[in-house]
Coordinates of C-alpha atoms in Angstrom, one line a residue:
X161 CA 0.0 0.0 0.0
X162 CA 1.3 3.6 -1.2
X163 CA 1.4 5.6 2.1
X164 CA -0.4 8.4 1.9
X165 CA 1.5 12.2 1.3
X166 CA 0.4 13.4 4.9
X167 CA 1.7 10.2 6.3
X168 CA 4.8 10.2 8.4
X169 CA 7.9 8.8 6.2
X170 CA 7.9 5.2 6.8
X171 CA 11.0 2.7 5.5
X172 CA 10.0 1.0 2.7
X173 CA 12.8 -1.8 3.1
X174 CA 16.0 -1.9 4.9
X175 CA 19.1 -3.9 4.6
X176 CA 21.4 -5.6 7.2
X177 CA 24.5 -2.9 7.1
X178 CA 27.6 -6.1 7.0
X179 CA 25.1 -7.2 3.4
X180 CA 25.9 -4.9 0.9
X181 CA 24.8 -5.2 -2.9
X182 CA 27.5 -3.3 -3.5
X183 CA 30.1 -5.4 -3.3
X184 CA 32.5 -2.5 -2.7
X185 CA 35.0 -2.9 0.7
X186 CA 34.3 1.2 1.5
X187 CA 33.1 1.4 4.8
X188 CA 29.9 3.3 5.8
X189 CA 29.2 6.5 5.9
X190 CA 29.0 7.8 9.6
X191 CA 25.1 8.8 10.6
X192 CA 26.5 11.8 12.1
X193 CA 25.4 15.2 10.8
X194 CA 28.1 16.4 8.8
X195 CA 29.2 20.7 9.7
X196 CA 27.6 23.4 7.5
X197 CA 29.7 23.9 4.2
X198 CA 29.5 26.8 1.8
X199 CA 28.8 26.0 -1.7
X200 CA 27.1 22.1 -1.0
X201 CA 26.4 21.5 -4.1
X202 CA 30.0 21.6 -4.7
X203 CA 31.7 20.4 -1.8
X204 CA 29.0 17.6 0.3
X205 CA 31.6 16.1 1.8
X206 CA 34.5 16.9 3.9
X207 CA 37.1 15.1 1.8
X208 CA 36.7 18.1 -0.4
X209 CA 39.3 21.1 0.5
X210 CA 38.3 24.4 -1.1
X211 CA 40.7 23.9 -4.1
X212 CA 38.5 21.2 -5.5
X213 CA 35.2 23.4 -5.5
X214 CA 36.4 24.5 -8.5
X215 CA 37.3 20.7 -10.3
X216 CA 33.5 19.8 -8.6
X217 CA 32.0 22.4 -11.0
X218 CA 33.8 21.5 -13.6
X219 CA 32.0 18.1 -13.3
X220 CA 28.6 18.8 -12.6
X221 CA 28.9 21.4 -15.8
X222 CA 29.7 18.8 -18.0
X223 CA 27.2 16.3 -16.4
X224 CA 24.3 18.7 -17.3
X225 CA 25.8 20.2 -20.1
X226 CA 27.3 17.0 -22.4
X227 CA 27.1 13.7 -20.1
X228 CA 23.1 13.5 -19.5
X229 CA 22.3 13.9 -23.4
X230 CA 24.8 10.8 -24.1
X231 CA 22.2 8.6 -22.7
X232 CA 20.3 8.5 -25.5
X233 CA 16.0 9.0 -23.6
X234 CA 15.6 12.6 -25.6
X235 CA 11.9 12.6 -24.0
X236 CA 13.3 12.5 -20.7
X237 CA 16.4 14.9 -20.7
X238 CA 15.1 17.5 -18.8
X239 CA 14.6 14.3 -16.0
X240 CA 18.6 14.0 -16.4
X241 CA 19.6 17.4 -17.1
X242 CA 17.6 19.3 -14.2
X243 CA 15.7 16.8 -12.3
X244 CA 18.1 14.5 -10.8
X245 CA 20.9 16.9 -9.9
X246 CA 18.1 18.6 -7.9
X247 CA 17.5 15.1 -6.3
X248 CA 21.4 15.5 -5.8
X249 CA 20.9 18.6 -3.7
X250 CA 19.4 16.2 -0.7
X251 CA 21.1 13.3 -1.0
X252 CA 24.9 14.0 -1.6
X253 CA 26.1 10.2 -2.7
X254 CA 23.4 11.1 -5.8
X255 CA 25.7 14.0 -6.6
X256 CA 28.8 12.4 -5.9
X257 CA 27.7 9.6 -8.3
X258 CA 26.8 12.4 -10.8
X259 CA 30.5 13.8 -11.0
X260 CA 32.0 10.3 -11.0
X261 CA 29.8 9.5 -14.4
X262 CA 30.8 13.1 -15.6
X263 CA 34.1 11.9 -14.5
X264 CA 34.2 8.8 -16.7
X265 CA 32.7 10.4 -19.8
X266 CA 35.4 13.4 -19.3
X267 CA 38.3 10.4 -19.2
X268 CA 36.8 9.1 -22.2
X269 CA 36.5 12.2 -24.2
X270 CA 40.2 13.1 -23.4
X271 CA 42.6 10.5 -23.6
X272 CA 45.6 13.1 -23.1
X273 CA 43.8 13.7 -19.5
X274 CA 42.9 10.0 -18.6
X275 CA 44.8 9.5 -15.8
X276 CA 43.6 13.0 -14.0
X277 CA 39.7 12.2 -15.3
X278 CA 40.1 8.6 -13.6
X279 CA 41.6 9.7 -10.7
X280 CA 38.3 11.8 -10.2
X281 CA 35.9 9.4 -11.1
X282 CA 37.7 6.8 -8.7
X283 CA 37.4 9.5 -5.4
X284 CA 33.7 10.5 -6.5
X285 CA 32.6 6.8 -6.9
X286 CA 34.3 5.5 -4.0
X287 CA 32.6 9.0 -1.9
X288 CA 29.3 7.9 -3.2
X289 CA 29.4 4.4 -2.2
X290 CA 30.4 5.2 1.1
X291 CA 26.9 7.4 1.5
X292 CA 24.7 5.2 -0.4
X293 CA 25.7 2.1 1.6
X294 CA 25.2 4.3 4.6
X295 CA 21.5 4.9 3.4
X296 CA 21.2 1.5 2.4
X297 CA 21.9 0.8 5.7
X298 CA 19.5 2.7 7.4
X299 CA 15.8 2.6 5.5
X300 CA 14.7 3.2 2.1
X301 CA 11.8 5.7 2.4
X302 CA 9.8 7.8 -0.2
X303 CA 12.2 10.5 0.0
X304 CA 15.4 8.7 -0.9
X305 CA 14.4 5.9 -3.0
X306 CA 14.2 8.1 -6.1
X307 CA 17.9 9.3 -5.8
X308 CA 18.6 5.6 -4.7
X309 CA 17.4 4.1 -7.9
X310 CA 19.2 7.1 -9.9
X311 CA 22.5 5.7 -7.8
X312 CA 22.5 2.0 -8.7
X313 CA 21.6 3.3 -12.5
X314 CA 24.6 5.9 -12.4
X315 CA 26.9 2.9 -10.7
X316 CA 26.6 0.3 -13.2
X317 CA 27.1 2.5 -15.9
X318 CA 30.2 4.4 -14.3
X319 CA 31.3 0.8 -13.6
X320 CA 30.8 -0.4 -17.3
X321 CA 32.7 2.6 -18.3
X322 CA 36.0 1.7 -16.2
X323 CA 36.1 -2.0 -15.9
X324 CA 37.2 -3.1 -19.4
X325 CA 39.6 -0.6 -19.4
X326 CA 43.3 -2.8 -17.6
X327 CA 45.5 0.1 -17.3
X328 CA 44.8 -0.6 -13.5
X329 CA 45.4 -4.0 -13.4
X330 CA 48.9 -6.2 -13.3
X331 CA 50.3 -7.8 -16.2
X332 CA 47.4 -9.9 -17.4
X333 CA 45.2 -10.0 -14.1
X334 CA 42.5 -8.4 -15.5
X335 CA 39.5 -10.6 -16.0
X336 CA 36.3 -8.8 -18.3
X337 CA 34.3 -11.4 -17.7
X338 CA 34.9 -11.4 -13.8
X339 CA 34.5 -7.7 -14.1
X340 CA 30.7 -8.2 -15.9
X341 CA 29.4 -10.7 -13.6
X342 CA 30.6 -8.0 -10.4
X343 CA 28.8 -5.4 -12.2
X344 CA 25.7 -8.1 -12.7
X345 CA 25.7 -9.3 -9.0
X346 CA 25.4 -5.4 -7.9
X347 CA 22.9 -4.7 -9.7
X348 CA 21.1 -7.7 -8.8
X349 CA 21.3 -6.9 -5.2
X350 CA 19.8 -3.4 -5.6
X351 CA 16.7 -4.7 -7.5
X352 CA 15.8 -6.6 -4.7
X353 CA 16.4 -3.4 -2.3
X354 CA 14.4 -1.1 -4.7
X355 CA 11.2 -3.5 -5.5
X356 CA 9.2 -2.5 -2.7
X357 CA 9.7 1.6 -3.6
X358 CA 9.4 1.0 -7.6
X359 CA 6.0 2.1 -8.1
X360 CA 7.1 5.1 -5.7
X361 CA 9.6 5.9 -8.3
X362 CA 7.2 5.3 -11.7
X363 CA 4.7 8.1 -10.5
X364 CA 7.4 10.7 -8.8
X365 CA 10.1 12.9 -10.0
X366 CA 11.6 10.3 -12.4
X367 CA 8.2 9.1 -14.5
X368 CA 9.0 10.3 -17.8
X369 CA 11.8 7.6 -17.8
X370 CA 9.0 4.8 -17.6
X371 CA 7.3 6.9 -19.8
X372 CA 6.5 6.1 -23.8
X373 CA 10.1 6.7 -25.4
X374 CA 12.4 6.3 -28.6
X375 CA 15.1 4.3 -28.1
X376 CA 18.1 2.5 -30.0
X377 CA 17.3 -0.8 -31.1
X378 CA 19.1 -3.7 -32.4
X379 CA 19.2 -5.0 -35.9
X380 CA 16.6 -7.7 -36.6
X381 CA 18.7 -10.0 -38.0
X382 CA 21.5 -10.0 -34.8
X383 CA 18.6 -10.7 -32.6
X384 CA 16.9 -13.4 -34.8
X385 CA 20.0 -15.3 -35.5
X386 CA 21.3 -14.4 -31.7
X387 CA 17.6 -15.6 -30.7
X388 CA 17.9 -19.2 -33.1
X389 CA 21.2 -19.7 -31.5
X390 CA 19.8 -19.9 -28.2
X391 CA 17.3 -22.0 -29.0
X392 CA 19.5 -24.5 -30.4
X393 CA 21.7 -24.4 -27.4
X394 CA 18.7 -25.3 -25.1
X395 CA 17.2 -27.6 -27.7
X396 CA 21.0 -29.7 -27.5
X397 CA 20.9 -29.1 -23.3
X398 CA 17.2 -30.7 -22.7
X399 CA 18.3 -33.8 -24.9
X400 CA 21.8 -34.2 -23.5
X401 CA 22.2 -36.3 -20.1
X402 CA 24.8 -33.9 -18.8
X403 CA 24.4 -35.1 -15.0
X404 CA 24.1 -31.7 -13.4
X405 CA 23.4 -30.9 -10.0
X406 CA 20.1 -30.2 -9.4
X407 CA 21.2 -26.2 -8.5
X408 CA 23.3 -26.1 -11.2
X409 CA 20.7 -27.5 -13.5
X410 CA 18.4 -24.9 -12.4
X411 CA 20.6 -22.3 -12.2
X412 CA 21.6 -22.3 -16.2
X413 CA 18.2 -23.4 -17.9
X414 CA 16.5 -20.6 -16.0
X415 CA 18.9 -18.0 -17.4
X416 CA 18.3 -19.5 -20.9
X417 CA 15.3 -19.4 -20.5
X418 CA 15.3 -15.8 -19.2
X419 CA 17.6 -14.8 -22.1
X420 CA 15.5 -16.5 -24.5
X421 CA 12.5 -14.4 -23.4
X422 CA 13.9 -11.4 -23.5
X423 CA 15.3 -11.5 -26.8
X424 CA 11.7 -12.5 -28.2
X425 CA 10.5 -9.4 -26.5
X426 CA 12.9 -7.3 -28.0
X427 CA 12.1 -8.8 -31.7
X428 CA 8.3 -9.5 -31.6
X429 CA 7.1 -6.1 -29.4
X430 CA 3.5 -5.8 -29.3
X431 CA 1.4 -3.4 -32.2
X432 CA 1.2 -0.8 -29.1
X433 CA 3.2 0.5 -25.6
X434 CA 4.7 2.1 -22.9
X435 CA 8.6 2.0 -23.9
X436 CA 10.8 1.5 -26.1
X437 CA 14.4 0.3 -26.1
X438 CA 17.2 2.1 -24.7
X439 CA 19.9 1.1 -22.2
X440 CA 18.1 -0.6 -19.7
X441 CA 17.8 -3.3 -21.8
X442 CA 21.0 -4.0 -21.0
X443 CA 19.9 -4.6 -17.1
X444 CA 17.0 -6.5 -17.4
X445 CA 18.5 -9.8 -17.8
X446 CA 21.7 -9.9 -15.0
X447 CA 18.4 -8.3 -12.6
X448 CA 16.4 -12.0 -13.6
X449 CA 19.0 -14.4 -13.5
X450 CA 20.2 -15.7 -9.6
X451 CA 23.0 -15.3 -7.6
X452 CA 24.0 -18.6 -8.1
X453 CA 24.7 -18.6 -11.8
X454 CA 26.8 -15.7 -11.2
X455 CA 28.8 -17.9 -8.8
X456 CA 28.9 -20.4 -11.6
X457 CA 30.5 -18.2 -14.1
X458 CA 32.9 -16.8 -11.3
X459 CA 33.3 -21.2 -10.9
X460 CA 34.0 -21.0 -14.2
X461 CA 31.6 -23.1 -14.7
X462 CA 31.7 -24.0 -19.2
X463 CA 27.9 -23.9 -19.9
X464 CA 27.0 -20.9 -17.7
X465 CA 29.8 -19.1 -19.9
X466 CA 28.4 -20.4 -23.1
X467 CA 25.0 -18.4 -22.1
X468 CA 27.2 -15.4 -20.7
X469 CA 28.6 -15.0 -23.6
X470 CA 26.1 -15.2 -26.4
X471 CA 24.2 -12.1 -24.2
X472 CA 27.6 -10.5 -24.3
X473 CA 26.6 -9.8 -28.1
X474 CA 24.1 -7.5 -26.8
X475 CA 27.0 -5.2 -25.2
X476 CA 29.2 -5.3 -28.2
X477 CA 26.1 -4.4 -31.0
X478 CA 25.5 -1.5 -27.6
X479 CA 28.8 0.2 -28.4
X480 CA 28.1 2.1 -31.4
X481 CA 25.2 4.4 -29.2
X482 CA 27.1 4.2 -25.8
X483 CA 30.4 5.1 -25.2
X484 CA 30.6 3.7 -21.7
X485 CA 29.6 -0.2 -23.6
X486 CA 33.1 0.5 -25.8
X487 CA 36.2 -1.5 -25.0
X488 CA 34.0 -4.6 -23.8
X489 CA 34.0 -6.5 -26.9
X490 CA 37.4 -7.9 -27.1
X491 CA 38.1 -8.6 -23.8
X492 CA 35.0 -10.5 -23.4
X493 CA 35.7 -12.7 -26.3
X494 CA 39.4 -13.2 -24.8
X495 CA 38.2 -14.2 -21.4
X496 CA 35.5 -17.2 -22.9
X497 CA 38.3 -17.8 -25.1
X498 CA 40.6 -18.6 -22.5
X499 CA 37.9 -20.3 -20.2
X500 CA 36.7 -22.5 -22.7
X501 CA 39.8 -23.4 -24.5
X502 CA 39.5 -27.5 -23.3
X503 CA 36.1 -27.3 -23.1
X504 CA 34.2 -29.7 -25.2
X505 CA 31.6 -27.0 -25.5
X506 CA 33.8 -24.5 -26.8
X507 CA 32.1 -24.4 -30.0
X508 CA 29.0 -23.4 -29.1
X509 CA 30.6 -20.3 -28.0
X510 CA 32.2 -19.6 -31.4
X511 CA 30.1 -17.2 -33.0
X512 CA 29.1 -15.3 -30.4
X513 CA 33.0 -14.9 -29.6
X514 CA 33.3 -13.6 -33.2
X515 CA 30.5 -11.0 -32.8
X516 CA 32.1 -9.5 -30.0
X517 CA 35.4 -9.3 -32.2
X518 CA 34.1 -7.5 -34.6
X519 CA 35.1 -3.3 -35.3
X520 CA 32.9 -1.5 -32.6
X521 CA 32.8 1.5 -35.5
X522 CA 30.4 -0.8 -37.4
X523 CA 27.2 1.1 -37.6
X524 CA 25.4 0.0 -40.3
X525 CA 23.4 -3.1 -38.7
X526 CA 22.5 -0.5 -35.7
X527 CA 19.6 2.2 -35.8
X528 CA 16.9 3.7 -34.0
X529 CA 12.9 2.3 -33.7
X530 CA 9.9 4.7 -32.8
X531 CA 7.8 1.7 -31.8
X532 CA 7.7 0.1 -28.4
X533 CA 7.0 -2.9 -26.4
X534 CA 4.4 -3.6 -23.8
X535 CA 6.4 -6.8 -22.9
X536 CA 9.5 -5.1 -22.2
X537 CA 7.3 -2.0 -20.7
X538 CA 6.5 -4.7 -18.4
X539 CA 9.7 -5.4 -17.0
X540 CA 11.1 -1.9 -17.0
X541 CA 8.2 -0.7 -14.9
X542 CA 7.3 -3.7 -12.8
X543 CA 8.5 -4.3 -9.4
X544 CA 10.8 -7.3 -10.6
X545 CA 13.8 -5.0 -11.4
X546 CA 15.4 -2.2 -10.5
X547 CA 17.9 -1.1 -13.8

């Protein structure tokens, strides 16, 4: 039951403080009130001496100025450009996450200044962690579960943007498909923080996201042939005696399964809808699938990174509309490579291992779609996910 707006703020869920979805070792932030600051807009947290007021605005101006319309949801941009940095204003890990996604776009835009642009994402990101696990900790209540969801949007996308990227990594350590499944597992713990509040979210401040939109779409024949080679691959897996355990069994036909739905969505929308395709798409399946076939792929486990990867095609045919989906593609395909390599199901991994080879400047199999899909409008704005 909505609470009423006279009603006094009530938690809408809570979770244990040592459970994080975050999977980030930065510890909490402290409940106590922090002192007065000038300027909090541009300095909300202590860490912040004077002389990085001015690098602060330097962030939020690009943020509302060139990062928001990168997103692609045209209808919505005054929900990015105005709207959410206002939500910022109140909850400071919002507008620390803000500058650490301004941060990443600025590293990406300027190679010459990657190092200096990372270094800022890295001290934003970690600063907004620390608060939003702090909230997380305490309640999730109508006031703070729109900048919440904002949050675990702005994280996984910030975390896309970095994690292919090994400059920080030892010789070879880096892992892109370890990296993936991290960024799936976090975003699979804040759906289930952020189902309770979604229909909050739908009717406030951020509804013109849910709302009827144009969006990029995939090529119809990636999906269809993407789409047939699924079904093959569960056609082989139900007539195979492949002597699973009963969890692992369940754990990789239900994410077929998922996968295979919500590619149908995606090719067959319905005549009429709410929404159209943009990046969330990208979120809906890693907020379906369970924990454990994440800790299957982190197993290595050879089936579960069959299915990983053939979704991976949906991040590498991403990359020509979102800059922070480039650099996945090949790193992806080297990490299946190298996990399947005595595998005897390495083949059925081939093509999709090929896909995400290809030249991310190819454009010509990628455009936009005014139509939409109720299906997919049905996942997006239901209360079974939260990207």
């Amino acid at each position: 039951m909505v609470e009423s707006e006279d009603s006094p703020t009530q938690p809408l869920s809570t979770y244990p403080s040592s459970q994080s979805p975050l999977g980030d070792d930065v510890p909490l932030a402290s409940t106590t009130e922090a002192p007065l600051v000038p300027f909090p807009f541009l300095s909300v947290d202590p860490a912040d001496a004077p002389e990085c007021w001015l690098s602060n605005a330097e962030l939020i101006f690009h943020y509302t100025n060139v990062t928001c319309h990168s997103i692609l949801s045209g209808h919505a941009m005054p929900t990015y450009q105005v709207i959410i940095p206002q939500e910022g204003l109140s909850q400071p890990y919002l507008m620390r996450m803000i500058m650490a996604l301004s941060s990443f776009h600025l590293a990406y835009l300027n190679k010459d200044k990657r190092p200096h642009y990372l270094a800022l994402a890295n001290k934003q990101q970690s600063l907004a962690v620390r608060g939003l696990r702090g909230t997380l900790g305490q309640a999730v209540t109508r006031e703070n579960c729109h900048a919440l969801w904002v949050s675990s949007i702005f994280l996984a996308i910030s975390k896309f943007a970095f994690s292919p990227n090994c400059e920080h990594h030892q010789d070879g350590c880096c892992s892109a498909l370890s990296n993936l499944v991290d960024i799936f597992s976090m975003i699979n713990g804040m759906m289930a923080i952020m189902r309770s509040s979604i229909h909050l979210i739908q009717i406030g401040p951020l509804k013109a996201i849910f709302s009827k939109r144009q969006g990029f779409r995939y090529a119809r024949e990636d999906l269809q042939e993407l789409l047939q080679r699924l079904s093959d691959l569960d056609g082989v897996l139900k007539s195979m005696n492949l002597d699973l355990d009963p969890s692992v069994q369940l754990a990789v036909t239900s994410a077929l399964e998922r996968l295979i739905s919500c590619v149908t969505d995606i090719i067959n929308p319905p005549d009429s809808g709410s929404c159209s395709m943009d990046i969330k798409i990208l979120f809906i399946w890693p907020s379906e699938v369970s924990q454990g076939f994440f800790d299957l792929i982190r197993a290595r486990h050879p089936l579960a990174v069959v299915i990983l990867a053939h979704y991976c095609c949906l991040i590498r045919w991403s990359a020509s509309a979102y800059w922070f989906c480039r650099g996945w593609g090949r790193p992806l395909a080297d990490s299946v490579t190298s996990i399947l390599e005595d595998s005897d199901l390495a083949h059925w991994a081939e093509w999709s291992v090929k896909v995400m080879r290809e030249d991310e400047e190819r454009t010509s199999n990628e455009y936009w779609y005014p139509d939409a899909s109720t299906a997919l409008a049905d996942r997006l704005s239901g209360m079974n996910w939260v990207i």
